[in-house]
Amino acid sequence: MLTFIGLGLFDEYDISLKGLEAVREADLVYAEFYTSCLMGTNPEKMEKLYGKKVHLLSREDVEQQPDWLDKAKDKNVAFLTGGDTMVSTTHVDLRLRAEKLGIETHLIHGASIASAVSGLTGLQNYRFGKSASIPYPYESRRGAIIISETPYDTIKQNSELGLHTMIFLDIDKDKGYMTANHALELLLEVEKRRGEGIMERAVAVGIARAGSEKPVVKADYAESLKDFDFGNPLHILVVPGKLHFLEAEALVKLAAGPGKIMEETE
Amino acid sequence: MLTFIGLGLFDEYDISLKGLEAVREADLVYAEFYTSCLMGTNPEKMEKLYGKKVHLLSREDVEQQPDWLDKAKDKNVAFLTGGDTMVSTTHVDLRLRAEKLGIETHLIHGASIASAVSGLTGLQNYRFGKSASIPYPYESRRGAIIISETPYDTIKQNSELGLHTMIFLDIDKDKGYMTANHALELLLEVEKRRGEGIMERAVAVGIARAGSEKPVVKADYAESLKDFDFGNPLHILVVPGKLHFLEAEALVKLAAGPGKIMEETE
C-alpha cells in the first residue's frame, strides 16, 4: 500500500491528525521536497514528531528509478510532500506506476497554497483563471538570456476575462527559491518588451510564508511592489483582475494596498 | 483574538495539529457549517476530540448579528469551517469586521476541495480555468422554473481555452446537498435549450466524499455519468477541457473513464 500524504504549508504541525496517524503506522516513510517544501521545519524535526525515519528522495529517485516503490507491494509505505498531495504531475505519474504494479494507493490531503492564497488575500477563489508559473531565465545556446513570456500571456488572457492570476514561482536546486520581487522584475521586463500595458498599470499581491504564524501579504502597483521586502521564502504572487468591492477592501485593509483600487471596483 | 481554522475535508481527524492546538487553547469555539460541512463527523465527535464546547452559528449569526464577534475583543476565539478557511466571501467580510473592531485575526489552513480535486482526478491544477457553481433551480414570480445558464457559459469559455472547469454544487438548507447527477441533468437541460454542443460530447468527472477512506471518482461522458451511483454527499463535478496524455491516462485508470479519451489528448 502506498499512501500519499500532503504535509500542508509551513511546518511539521501542518499535517492533519489523519496524516500523522498514517505516518506513524507506516512501515517505511519517504518524502520529496523538490517540487515544494516546508520552510518552517526540517527532516530532523519531522522525524522527532513522527517517531520514524524519513527517507528523502531526489528528483531522480522519484521520476527515474523508483526502486523504493517496489517495497509498497508488500509493505505499508507513506510518501510525503509539501502542500496538498498529488498536485504535481510527477505524483500523478508515480501513482499510475504504483497502480500498474498492483499497489493500492490512498491520498491524505493537506492544506494547499492554491486555496490559502484566497484566504490570505481575500480574493475569491471562483474569480481566478488559469494559473501561471514563472521559471528562472535561462541562457540560450547563442548566449542570449531567455525570459519566458508565457506568464505574461496568461495574465493578459485572464485580465481580459476580468479574472485573477495566481503565479507559482520557480524552485531551483541551484538558484534557490524565486522571490516575488524577482518575479515582478521579470514580468515588468516582458512588459517593456511587449508594451501591451498589462503589468504597467497592474496591482499585484505578494504573499510570503503562507501558513506561518506571521505571513506577509502586501498589495501594491507592480512597479512599487517589486521593491518591497517580503523576507524569507516561500513567496507567491497574484495579479488580480477586476476586483469586487469586498476584494478591494480586503486588499486595502488586510494587505496594505493602495486606497485608489477601491475606486475601480465592479 | 479571532483565529479562523479550516477543518479540512471529511471528518474531525482532518484538522491539522496546529489547528487542534489552537482550538484547545481557545476560550470560545464557534463553527459554521452552512457554507460547507464535514460529512464524516458531527459536532459531538468534534467536541469530544477538542475537549471543548462547539457553538454552532447559523447564517444569520455569521452575517447579520455577529454579537459573538465582540467576545473576540478580549477573549481567544476560534472560528471553525469546513475545507480551508476564509474561502467563502462571508468569511472575508467577517474578518474585515473583526479588524474594524480592533480584533487581531489569524488563519490556520486546512485541506480544500479545490486542490483535492486535482489530486483525486489527476487533472493538473494549472490547467483549470474559472470555477463555476450550480445553484438549485428556482421558481420565478410567474411560476416558471429558472435554471441558471452561468455554469454552462463558464464551461464553454474554459473549454474554448482548453481549460478544465471545477463545479461546486449547491448546499441548501431545505433542498439538501446537490448530487453530481442532478448537476449533470441541469447542464444537459441547458444544453438541450442552447444546443451549442458543449455538454453533448463532454466528458465529466464526478467526485464523492473527497477526504474519506474511500472517495468515489468516476469519469464518463456526461450523458452516461448522470446515471452513475455516487453514493452519499458531498459531491463535486469537473468538466475537463483539453487533456494531456497523462491526465487522460489518470482518468481512464484511476477514475474508470472511457478508453476513447486517450485518443483525443494533446
Short mmCIF file of C-alpha atoms in Angstrom, two decimals:
data_model
loop_
_atom_site.label_atom_id
_atom_site.label_comp_id
_atom_site.label_asym_id
_atom_site.label_seq_id
_atom_site.Cartn_x
_atom_site.Cartn_y
_atom_site.Cartn_z
CA MET A 1 0.00 0.00 0.00
CA LEU A 2 1.20 3.49 -0.88
CA THR A 3 -0.29 6.46 0.94
CA PHE A 4 0.34 9.92 -0.49
CA ILE A 5 0.27 12.44 2.36
CA GLY A 6 0.17 16.22 1.95
CA LEU A 7 2.01 17.94 4.81
CA GLY A 8 0.40 21.36 4.41
CA LEU A 9 2.11 24.70 4.12
CA PHE A 10 4.80 25.63 6.58
CA ASP A 11 6.00 23.34 9.35
CA GLU A 12 5.62 19.84 10.78
CA TYR A 13 2.47 20.80 12.69
CA ASP A 14 0.53 21.47 9.48
CA ILE A 15 -0.04 17.76 8.90
CA SER A 16 -3.56 16.53 9.69
CA LEU A 17 -4.26 14.15 12.58
CA LYS A 18 -5.19 11.57 9.93
CA GLY A 19 -1.90 12.13 8.12
CA LEU A 20 0.14 11.84 11.30
CA GLU A 21 -1.58 8.59 12.23
CA ALA A 22 -0.86 7.16 8.77
CA VAL A 23 2.83 8.16 9.00
CA ARG A 24 3.13 6.56 12.42
CA GLU A 25 1.52 3.34 11.17
CA ALA A 26 3.68 3.14 8.02
CA ASP A 27 6.48 0.58 7.69
CA LEU A 28 8.53 2.98 5.58
CA VAL A 29 8.33 6.75 5.18
CA TYR A 30 9.63 8.58 2.08
CA ALA A 31 9.49 12.30 1.29
CA GLU A 32 10.35 14.52 -1.64
CA PHE A 33 10.90 18.25 -1.21
CA TYR A 34 11.99 19.35 -4.67
CA THR A 35 8.51 20.12 -6.08
CA SER A 36 7.58 22.02 -2.91
CA CYS A 37 8.89 22.23 0.63
CA LEU A 38 8.13 23.31 4.18
CA MET A 39 10.31 26.27 5.17
CA GLY A 40 9.44 26.17 8.87
CA THR A 41 10.83 22.74 9.62
CA ASN A 42 13.44 20.16 8.64
CA PRO A 43 13.58 16.37 8.33
CA GLU A 44 15.02 16.01 11.86
CA LYS A 45 12.06 17.81 13.43
CA MET A 46 9.68 15.77 11.33
CA GLU A 47 11.34 12.52 12.38
CA LYS A 48 11.10 13.53 16.01
CA LEU A 49 7.38 14.22 15.72
CA TYR A 50 6.68 11.05 13.73
CA GLY A 51 8.96 8.77 15.72
CA LYS A 52 10.04 7.46 12.31
CA LYS A 53 12.99 7.68 9.93
CA VAL A 54 12.14 9.86 6.90
CA HIS A 55 13.94 8.82 3.70
CA LEU A 56 14.48 11.82 1.42
CA LEU A 57 14.05 11.20 -2.29
CA SER A 58 15.75 13.18 -5.05
CA ARG A 59 14.06 14.02 -8.35
CA GLU A 60 15.82 11.02 -9.91
CA ASP A 61 14.63 8.71 -7.12
CA VAL A 62 11.05 9.76 -7.77
CA GLU A 63 11.00 10.10 -11.53
CA GLN A 64 13.50 7.65 -12.92
CA GLN A 65 14.34 4.76 -10.66
CA PRO A 66 11.62 4.29 -8.12
CA ASP A 67 13.11 1.09 -6.69
CA TRP A 68 11.68 2.11 -3.37
CA LEU A 69 8.23 1.86 -4.97
CA ASP A 70 8.52 -1.94 -5.15
CA LYS A 71 8.58 -2.04 -1.37
CA ALA A 72 4.98 -0.80 -1.34
CA LYS A 73 3.94 -4.13 -2.87
CA ASP A 74 4.05 -5.85 0.49
CA LYS A 75 4.76 -3.01 2.91
CA ASN A 76 2.79 -0.04 4.14
CA VAL A 77 4.65 2.92 2.58
CA ALA A 78 3.97 6.62 3.19
CA PHE A 79 5.06 9.22 0.62
CA LEU A 80 5.20 12.79 1.97
CA THR A 81 5.13 16.06 0.05
CA GLY A 82 4.66 19.75 0.88
CA GLY A 83 1.23 21.33 0.37
CA ASP A 84 -1.58 19.09 -0.79
CA THR A 85 -0.69 15.69 -2.16
CA MET A 86 -0.60 14.66 -5.82
CA VAL A 87 -0.84 18.19 -7.15
CA SER A 88 2.40 17.82 -9.11
CA THR A 89 2.36 15.87 -12.40
CA THR A 90 5.20 13.77 -11.03
CA HIS A 91 2.96 12.46 -8.28
CA VAL A 92 0.20 11.50 -10.70
CA ASP A 93 2.77 9.64 -12.77
CA LEU A 94 4.02 7.91 -9.62
CA ARG A 95 0.51 6.90 -8.63
CA LEU A 96 -0.13 5.45 -12.09
CA ARG A 97 3.10 3.44 -11.88
CA ALA A 98 2.09 2.17 -8.44
CA GLU A 99 -1.33 1.07 -9.72
CA LYS A 100 0.39 -0.68 -12.64
CA LEU A 101 2.45 -2.64 -10.10
CA GLY A 102 -0.79 -3.67 -8.39
CA ILE A 103 -0.13 -1.40 -5.39
CA GLU A 104 -3.18 0.02 -3.64
CA THR A 105 -2.91 3.81 -3.31
CA HIS A 106 -4.54 6.24 -0.88
CA LEU A 107 -4.47 10.00 -0.53
CA ILE A 108 -4.49 12.08 2.65
CA HIS A 109 -4.91 15.72 1.80
CA GLY A 110 -3.14 18.73 3.26
CA ALA A 111 -3.61 22.49 3.01
CA SER A 112 -2.53 23.87 -0.35
CA ILE A 113 -1.13 27.27 -1.27
CA ALA A 114 -3.79 27.41 -4.02
CA SER A 115 -6.61 27.85 -1.51
CA ALA A 116 -4.51 29.56 1.18
CA VAL A 117 -3.91 32.43 -1.25
CA SER A 118 -7.65 33.10 -1.45
CA GLY A 119 -7.94 33.18 2.31
CA LEU A 120 -4.88 35.36 2.86
CA THR A 121 -5.69 37.94 0.19
CA GLY A 122 -9.49 37.95 0.33
CA LEU A 123 -9.52 37.34 -3.44
CA GLN A 124 -12.36 34.94 -4.17
CA ASN A 125 -11.36 31.51 -5.46
CA TYR A 126 -14.05 31.40 -8.16
CA ARG A 127 -12.63 34.58 -9.70
CA PHE A 128 -9.23 33.07 -10.51
CA GLY A 129 -8.49 31.97 -14.07
CA LYS A 130 -5.73 29.65 -15.24
CA SER A 131 -2.66 29.88 -13.02
CA ALA A 132 0.87 30.58 -14.24
CA SER A 133 4.43 29.67 -13.27
CA ILE A 134 7.47 31.89 -13.62
CA PRO A 135 10.66 29.96 -14.36
CA TYR A 136 14.16 31.37 -13.90
CA PRO A 137 15.52 32.91 -17.14
CA TYR A 138 17.98 30.65 -18.94
CA GLU A 139 20.80 31.14 -21.40
CA SER A 140 20.21 30.03 -24.97
CA ARG A 141 22.90 28.20 -26.92
CA ARG A 142 23.83 31.50 -28.54
CA GLY A 143 24.29 33.13 -25.15
CA ALA A 144 21.07 35.16 -25.08
CA ILE A 145 19.10 35.32 -21.83
CA ILE A 146 15.62 33.93 -22.42
CA ILE A 147 12.74 35.18 -20.28
CA SER A 148 9.53 33.19 -20.68
CA GLU A 149 6.60 35.30 -21.90
CA THR A 150 4.03 32.61 -21.09
CA PRO A 151 3.16 34.00 -17.62
CA TYR A 152 2.61 37.44 -19.19
CA ASP A 153 0.27 35.90 -21.76
CA THR A 154 -1.65 34.04 -19.06
CA ILE A 155 -2.09 37.25 -17.04
CA LYS A 156 -3.22 39.02 -20.20
CA GLN A 157 -5.76 36.32 -21.06
CA ASN A 158 -7.17 36.24 -17.52
CA SER A 159 -7.18 40.00 -17.28
CA GLU A 160 -9.26 40.28 -20.45
CA LEU A 161 -11.79 37.98 -18.79
CA GLY A 162 -11.64 40.01 -15.56
CA LEU A 163 -10.01 37.08 -13.72
CA HIS A 164 -7.18 36.90 -11.17
CA THR A 165 -3.94 35.05 -11.92
CA MET A 166 -2.08 33.01 -9.32
CA ILE A 167 1.61 32.79 -10.15
CA PHE A 168 3.80 29.99 -8.80
CA LEU A 169 7.47 30.90 -8.52
CA ASP A 170 10.36 28.70 -9.54
CA ILE A 171 12.17 26.45 -7.08
CA ASP A 172 15.59 25.59 -8.47
CA LYS A 173 18.17 23.31 -6.90
CA ASP A 174 20.97 25.79 -7.71
CA LYS A 175 19.27 29.17 -8.00
CA GLY A 176 17.04 28.70 -4.96
CA TYR A 177 13.53 29.98 -4.30
CA MET A 178 12.43 32.75 -6.64
CA THR A 179 11.27 35.85 -4.77
CA ALA A 180 8.11 37.80 -5.57
CA ASN A 181 10.46 40.72 -6.35
CA HIS A 182 12.39 38.81 -8.97
CA ALA A 183 9.14 37.55 -10.49
CA LEU A 184 7.81 41.11 -10.74
CA GLU A 185 11.05 42.29 -12.35
CA LEU A 186 10.73 39.56 -14.97
CA LEU A 187 7.10 40.46 -15.70
CA LEU A 188 7.99 44.16 -15.99
CA GLU A 189 10.89 43.24 -18.28
CA VAL A 190 8.44 41.42 -20.57
CA GLU A 191 6.11 44.43 -20.31
CA LYS A 192 8.92 46.69 -21.53
CA ARG A 193 9.49 44.40 -24.48
CA ARG A 194 5.83 43.85 -25.38
CA GLY A 195 4.45 47.22 -24.32
CA GLU A 196 0.86 45.99 -24.06
CA GLY A 197 0.27 47.73 -20.74
CA ILE A 198 -0.72 44.57 -18.89
CA MET A 199 1.71 44.98 -15.99
CA GLU A 200 2.27 48.71 -16.20
CA ARG A 201 -0.98 49.65 -14.51
CA ALA A 202 -1.43 46.35 -12.70
CA VAL A 203 -1.83 45.86 -9.00
CA ALA A 204 -0.06 42.77 -7.70
CA VAL A 205 -0.19 40.93 -4.39
CA GLY A 206 2.82 39.17 -2.93
CA ILE A 207 2.50 36.56 -0.20
CA ALA A 208 5.39 35.24 1.86
CA ARG A 209 5.44 32.31 4.28
CA ALA A 210 1.79 31.29 3.97
CA GLY A 211 0.82 29.01 6.83
CA SER A 212 3.34 30.52 9.25
CA GLU A 213 2.50 32.48 12.39
CA LYS A 214 3.13 35.78 10.59
CA PRO A 215 2.66 35.52 6.84
CA VAL A 216 3.32 38.72 4.88
CA VAL A 217 0.63 39.80 2.41
CA LYS A 218 1.26 43.03 0.54
CA ALA A 219 -0.65 44.60 -2.35
CA ASP A 220 0.66 47.45 -4.46
CA TYR A 221 1.21 48.54 -8.03
CA ALA A 222 3.69 46.11 -9.60
CA GLU A 223 6.25 48.85 -10.19
CA SER A 224 6.38 49.66 -6.44
CA LEU A 225 5.80 46.15 -5.12
CA LYS A 226 8.96 44.89 -6.80
CA ASP A 227 11.00 46.81 -4.17
CA PHE A 228 9.02 45.62 -1.14
CA ASP A 229 10.89 43.47 1.39
CA PHE A 230 8.91 40.24 1.76
CA GLY A 231 11.52 38.49 3.89
CA ASN A 232 12.27 34.79 3.67
CA PRO A 233 10.71 32.36 1.16
CA LEU A 234 8.44 30.78 0.03
CA HIS A 235 6.81 33.58 -1.94
CA ILE A 236 3.87 33.50 -4.31
CA LEU A 237 2.36 36.23 -6.45
CA VAL A 238 -1.14 37.15 -7.60
CA VAL A 239 -2.09 39.62 -10.30
CA PRO A 240 -5.75 40.40 -9.65
CA GLY A 241 -8.17 41.03 -12.49
CA LYS A 242 -11.34 43.03 -11.95
CA LEU A 243 -11.99 43.49 -8.22
CA HIS A 244 -15.26 43.18 -6.37
CA PHE A 245 -15.72 45.89 -3.76
CA LEU A 246 -15.13 43.40 -0.93
CA GLU A 247 -11.95 42.13 -2.58
CA ALA A 248 -10.61 45.66 -2.98
CA GLU A 249 -11.46 46.40 0.65
CA ALA A 250 -9.61 43.26 1.73
CA LEU A 251 -6.53 44.23 -0.30
CA VAL A 252 -6.53 47.71 1.22
CA LYS A 253 -7.24 46.71 4.82
CA LEU A 254 -5.60 43.29 5.11
CA ALA A 255 -2.76 43.72 2.59
CA ALA A 256 -1.99 47.45 2.98
CA GLY A 257 -2.90 48.01 -0.67
CA PRO A 258 -3.23 51.44 -2.30
CA GLY A 259 -6.58 53.08 -1.42
CA LYS A 260 -7.11 54.04 -5.03
CA ILE A 261 -8.10 50.49 -6.02
CA MET A 262 -11.36 50.94 -4.07
CA GLU A 263 -12.46 53.39 -6.79
CA GLU A 264 -12.10 50.91 -9.64
CA THR A 265 -14.24 48.03 -8.38
CA GLU A 266 -17.16 46.26 -10.00
CA MET B 1 -8.07 37.44 19.02
CA LEU B 2 -10.03 35.59 16.34
CA THR B 3 -8.48 32.52 14.72
CA PHE B 4 -10.10 31.19 11.55
CA ILE B 5 -9.46 27.45 11.36
CA GLY B 6 -10.09 25.26 8.31
CA LEU B 7 -11.10 21.75 9.35
CA GLY B 8 -10.28 20.04 6.06
CA LEU B 9 -12.48 17.76 4.02
CA PHE B 10 -14.29 14.92 5.69
CA ASP B 11 -14.12 14.22 9.41
CA GLU B 12 -12.74 15.55 12.70
CA TYR B 13 -9.31 14.00 12.06
CA ASP B 14 -8.70 16.21 9.01
CA ILE B 15 -7.79 19.18 11.21
CA SER B 16 -4.06 19.96 11.38
CA LEU B 17 -2.06 19.53 14.59
CA LYS B 18 -1.70 23.31 14.62
CA GLY B 19 -5.45 23.76 14.25
CA LEU B 20 -6.22 21.31 17.03
CA GLU B 21 -3.81 23.04 19.38
CA ALA B 22 -5.43 26.41 18.63
CA VAL B 23 -8.92 25.01 19.28
CA ARG B 24 -7.80 23.51 22.57
CA GLU B 25 -6.23 26.80 23.65
CA ALA B 26 -9.27 28.90 22.68
CA ASP B 27 -11.57 30.41 25.31
CA LEU B 28 -14.57 30.05 22.99
CA VAL B 29 -15.10 27.88 19.92
CA TYR B 30 -17.64 28.74 17.19
CA ALA B 31 -18.36 26.89 13.95
CA GLU B 32 -20.49 27.42 10.88
CA PHE B 33 -21.43 24.56 8.58
CA TYR B 34 -23.78 26.20 6.09
CA THR B 35 -21.15 27.27 3.53
CA SER B 36 -19.51 23.84 3.69
CA CYS B 37 -19.56 20.90 6.06
CA LEU B 38 -17.83 17.69 7.11
CA MET B 39 -19.99 14.68 6.26
CA GLY B 40 -17.90 12.17 8.21
CA THR B 41 -18.41 13.66 11.65
CA ASN B 42 -20.77 15.68 13.84
CA PRO B 43 -20.41 18.38 16.49
CA GLU B 44 -20.50 15.81 19.31
CA LYS B 45 -17.50 13.93 17.92
CA MET B 46 -15.67 17.20 17.38
CA GLU B 47 -16.36 18.31 20.95
CA LYS B 48 -15.08 15.02 22.27
CA LEU B 49 -11.82 15.36 20.33
CA TYR B 50 -11.36 19.02 21.25
CA GLY B 51 -12.44 18.72 24.86
CA LYS B 52 -14.40 21.92 24.18
CA LYS B 53 -17.97 23.06 23.61
CA VAL B 54 -18.54 23.97 19.94
CA HIS B 55 -21.13 26.72 19.42
CA LEU B 56 -22.88 26.32 16.06
CA LEU B 57 -23.63 29.52 14.18
CA SER B 58 -26.44 29.98 11.68
CA ARG B 59 -26.12 32.10 8.55
CA GLU B 60 -27.81 34.96 10.42
CA ASP B 61 -25.41 34.62 13.35
CA VAL B 62 -22.47 34.96 11.00
CA GLU B 63 -23.73 37.50 8.50
CA GLN B 64 -26.15 39.75 10.34
CA GLN B 65 -25.71 39.88 14.07
CA PRO B 66 -22.25 38.75 14.99
CA ASP B 67 -22.66 39.58 18.69
CA TRP B 68 -20.36 36.69 19.41
CA LEU B 69 -17.67 38.57 17.49
CA ASP B 70 -17.41 41.17 20.27
CA LYS B 71 -16.18 38.45 22.59
CA ALA B 72 -13.01 38.17 20.50
CA LYS B 73 -12.05 41.66 21.68
CA ASP B 74 -10.74 40.31 24.97
CA LYS B 75 -11.04 36.55 24.55
CA ASN B 76 -9.25 33.99 22.42
CA VAL B 77 -11.96 32.90 19.95
CA ALA B 78 -11.71 30.11 17.36
CA PHE B 79 -13.99 30.10 14.31
CA LEU B 80 -14.22 26.73 12.54
CA THR B 81 -15.31 25.99 8.98
CA GLY B 82 -15.17 23.02 6.61
CA GLY B 83 -12.41 22.88 3.98
CA ASP B 84 -9.84 25.65 4.00
CA THR B 85 -10.59 28.76 5.98
CA MET B 86 -11.74 32.11 4.61
CA VAL B 87 -12.54 30.79 1.15
CA SER B 88 -16.14 31.98 1.37
CA THR B 89 -16.92 35.68 0.84
CA THR B 90 -18.76 35.62 4.16
CA HIS B 91 -15.55 34.83 5.98
CA VAL B 92 -13.65 37.67 4.32
CA ASP B 93 -16.45 40.00 5.34
CA LEU B 94 -16.27 38.64 8.89
CA ARG B 95 -12.52 39.13 9.03
CA LEU B 96 -12.87 42.73 7.84
CA ARG B 97 -15.48 43.40 10.52
CA ALA B 98 -13.19 41.88 13.15
CA GLU B 99 -10.28 44.07 12.05
CA LYS B 100 -12.58 47.10 12.19
CA LEU B 101 -13.34 46.21 15.83
CA GLY B 102 -9.60 46.14 16.50
CA ILE B 103 -9.54 42.35 16.82
CA GLU B 104 -6.35 40.60 15.78
CA THR B 105 -7.07 37.81 13.28
CA HIS B 106 -5.11 34.68 12.38
CA LEU B 107 -5.65 31.92 9.84
CA ILE B 108 -4.89 28.22 10.19
CA HIS B 109 -5.35 26.50 6.87
CA GLY B 110 -6.97 23.15 6.12
CA ALA B 111 -7.20 20.93 3.06
CA SER B 112 -9.55 22.31 0.42
CA ILE B 113 -11.69 20.53 -2.14
CA ALA B 114 -10.17 22.87 -4.76
CA SER B 115 -6.77 21.18 -4.56
CA ALA B 116 -8.08 17.74 -3.53
CA VAL B 117 -9.91 17.54 -6.86
CA SER B 118 -6.60 17.82 -8.73
CA GLY B 119 -5.08 15.05 -6.67
CA LEU B 120 -8.08 12.74 -6.91
CA THR B 121 -8.63 13.11 -10.65
CA GLY B 122 -5.05 13.60 -11.86
CA LEU B 123 -6.20 16.77 -13.65
CA GLN B 124 -3.44 19.34 -13.27
CA ASN B 125 -4.27 22.39 -11.17
CA TYR B 126 -2.67 24.87 -13.60
CA ARG B 127 -5.00 23.67 -16.36
CA PHE B 128 -8.19 24.74 -14.58
CA GLY B 129 -9.91 27.96 -15.62
CA LYS B 130 -12.50 29.92 -13.67
CA SER B 131 -14.64 27.67 -11.49
CA ALA B 132 -18.44 27.55 -11.53
CA SER B 133 -21.28 26.88 -9.09
CA ILE B 134 -24.56 25.20 -9.90
CA PRO B 135 -27.46 26.51 -7.83
CA TYR B 136 -30.77 24.71 -7.42
CA PRO B 137 -33.37 25.87 -9.99
CA TYR B 138 -35.89 28.29 -8.55
CA GLU B 139 -39.42 29.34 -9.40
CA SER B 140 -39.91 32.79 -10.89
CA ARG B 141 -42.77 35.01 -9.77
CA ARG B 142 -44.71 33.89 -12.84
CA GLY B 143 -44.25 30.25 -11.88
CA ALA B 144 -41.55 29.36 -14.43
CA ILE B 145 -38.65 27.16 -13.30
CA ILE B 146 -35.40 29.05 -13.80
CA ILE B 147 -32.21 27.09 -14.45
CA SER B 148 -29.05 29.20 -14.32
CA GLU B 149 -27.07 29.16 -17.57
CA THR B 150 -23.99 30.73 -15.99
CA PRO B 151 -22.24 27.40 -15.26
CA TYR B 152 -22.79 26.37 -18.90
CA ASP B 153 -21.25 29.64 -20.07
CA THR B 154 -18.26 29.19 -17.77
CA ILE B 155 -17.68 25.65 -19.08
CA LYS B 156 -17.96 26.97 -22.62
CA GLN B 157 -15.48 29.78 -22.01
CA ASN B 158 -12.96 27.45 -20.34
CA SER B 159 -13.45 24.79 -22.97
CA GLU B 160 -12.64 27.27 -25.74
CA LEU B 161 -9.37 27.96 -23.93
CA GLY B 162 -8.73 24.22 -23.46
CA LEU B 163 -9.18 24.56 -19.68
CA HIS B 164 -10.91 22.37 -17.09
CA THR B 165 -13.89 23.63 -15.08
CA MET B 166 -14.42 22.79 -11.42
CA ILE B 167 -18.09 22.97 -10.49
CA PHE B 168 -19.23 23.49 -6.91
CA LEU B 169 -22.68 22.11 -6.16
CA ASP B 170 -25.36 23.87 -4.17
CA ILE B 171 -25.86 23.27 -0.47
CA ASP B 172 -29.37 24.31 0.51
CA LYS B 173 -30.88 24.28 3.99
CA ASP B 174 -34.13 22.80 2.64
CA LYS B 175 -33.18 21.04 -0.59
CA GLY B 176 -30.02 19.46 0.79
CA TYR B 177 -26.74 18.68 -0.96
CA MET B 178 -26.94 18.74 -4.74
CA THR B 179 -25.71 15.50 -6.30
CA ALA B 180 -23.36 15.28 -9.28
CA ASN B 181 -26.25 13.56 -11.08
CA HIS B 182 -28.64 16.45 -10.57
CA ALA B 183 -25.94 18.90 -11.64
CA LEU B 184 -25.34 16.94 -14.86
CA GLU B 185 -29.09 16.84 -15.57
CA LEU B 186 -29.25 20.61 -15.22
CA LEU B 187 -26.25 21.11 -17.53
CA LEU B 188 -27.76 18.75 -20.12
CA GLU B 189 -31.08 20.59 -19.82
CA VAL B 190 -29.29 23.85 -20.66
CA GLU B 191 -27.51 22.03 -23.50
CA LYS B 192 -30.89 20.99 -24.93
CA ARG B 193 -32.04 24.60 -24.79
CA ARG B 194 -28.87 26.17 -26.16
CA GLY B 195 -27.76 23.39 -28.48
CA GLU B 196 -24.14 24.57 -28.64
CA GLY B 197 -22.75 21.08 -28.16
CA ILE B 198 -20.71 21.96 -25.08
CA MET B 199 -22.05 19.19 -22.85
CA GLU B 200 -23.23 16.78 -25.52
CA ARG B 201 -19.79 15.43 -26.32
CA ALA B 202 -18.25 16.35 -22.98
CA VAL B 203 -16.55 14.02 -20.57
CA ALA B 204 -17.27 14.84 -16.94
CA VAL B 205 -15.74 13.64 -13.68
CA GLY B 206 -17.77 13.28 -10.52
CA ILE B 207 -16.14 13.03 -7.10
CA ALA B 208 -17.92 11.94 -3.94
CA ARG B 209 -16.70 12.11 -0.34
CA ALA B 210 -13.25 13.56 -1.01
CA GLY B 211 -11.04 13.13 2.03
CA SER B 212 -12.80 9.96 3.19
CA GLU B 213 -11.26 6.50 3.31
CA LYS B 214 -12.98 5.54 0.05
CA PRO B 215 -13.75 8.53 -2.13
CA VAL B 216 -15.53 7.76 -5.42
CA VAL B 217 -14.04 9.27 -8.57
CA LYS B 218 -15.74 8.41 -11.83
CA ALA B 219 -15.20 9.79 -15.33
CA ASP B 220 -17.58 9.25 -18.24
CA TYR B 221 -19.47 11.06 -20.94
CA ALA B 222 -21.92 13.44 -19.25
CA GLU B 223 -24.93 11.66 -20.74
CA SER B 224 -23.90 8.35 -19.07
CA LEU B 225 -22.37 9.79 -15.93
CA LYS B 226 -25.68 11.36 -14.92
CA ASP B 227 -26.98 7.85 -14.09
CA PHE B 228 -23.93 6.72 -12.10
CA ASP B 229 -24.48 6.00 -8.40
CA PHE B 230 -22.01 8.17 -6.49
CA GLY B 231 -23.43 7.36 -3.06
CA ASN B 232 -23.63 9.83 -0.22
CA PRO B 233 -22.66 13.53 -0.44
CA LEU B 234 -20.69 15.75 -0.72
CA HIS B 235 -20.27 15.62 -4.48
CA ILE B 236 -18.32 17.86 -6.81
CA LEU B 237 -18.08 17.86 -10.59
CA VAL B 238 -15.36 18.64 -13.11
CA VAL B 239 -15.78 19.14 -16.85
CA PRO B 240 -12.28 18.72 -18.28
CA GLY B 241 -11.08 20.76 -21.23
CA LYS B 242 -8.28 19.54 -23.45
CA LEU B 243 -6.49 16.59 -21.81
CA HIS B 244 -2.77 15.95 -21.61
CA PHE B 245 -1.89 12.31 -22.20
CA LEU B 246 -1.09 11.79 -18.51
CA GLU B 247 -4.40 13.35 -17.47
CA ALA B 248 -6.33 11.10 -19.85
CA GLU B 249 -4.44 8.08 -18.55
CA ALA B 250 -5.30 9.08 -14.98
CA LEU B 251 -9.00 9.44 -15.84
CA VAL B 252 -9.03 6.03 -17.50
CA LYS B 253 -7.00 4.16 -14.88
CA LEU B 254 -7.89 5.95 -11.66
CA ALA B 255 -11.44 7.07 -12.49
CA ALA B 256 -12.61 4.20 -14.74
CA GLY B 257 -13.08 6.66 -17.61
CA PRO B 258 -13.87 5.64 -21.20
CA GLY B 259 -10.72 4.43 -23.01
CA LYS B 260 -11.60 6.54 -26.03
CA ILE B 261 -10.45 9.75 -24.33
CA MET B 262 -6.84 8.52 -24.62
CA GLU B 263 -7.11 9.09 -28.38
CA GLU B 264 -8.02 12.75 -28.12
CA THR B 265 -5.16 14.06 -25.99
CA GLU B 266 -2.72 16.88 -26.64
#
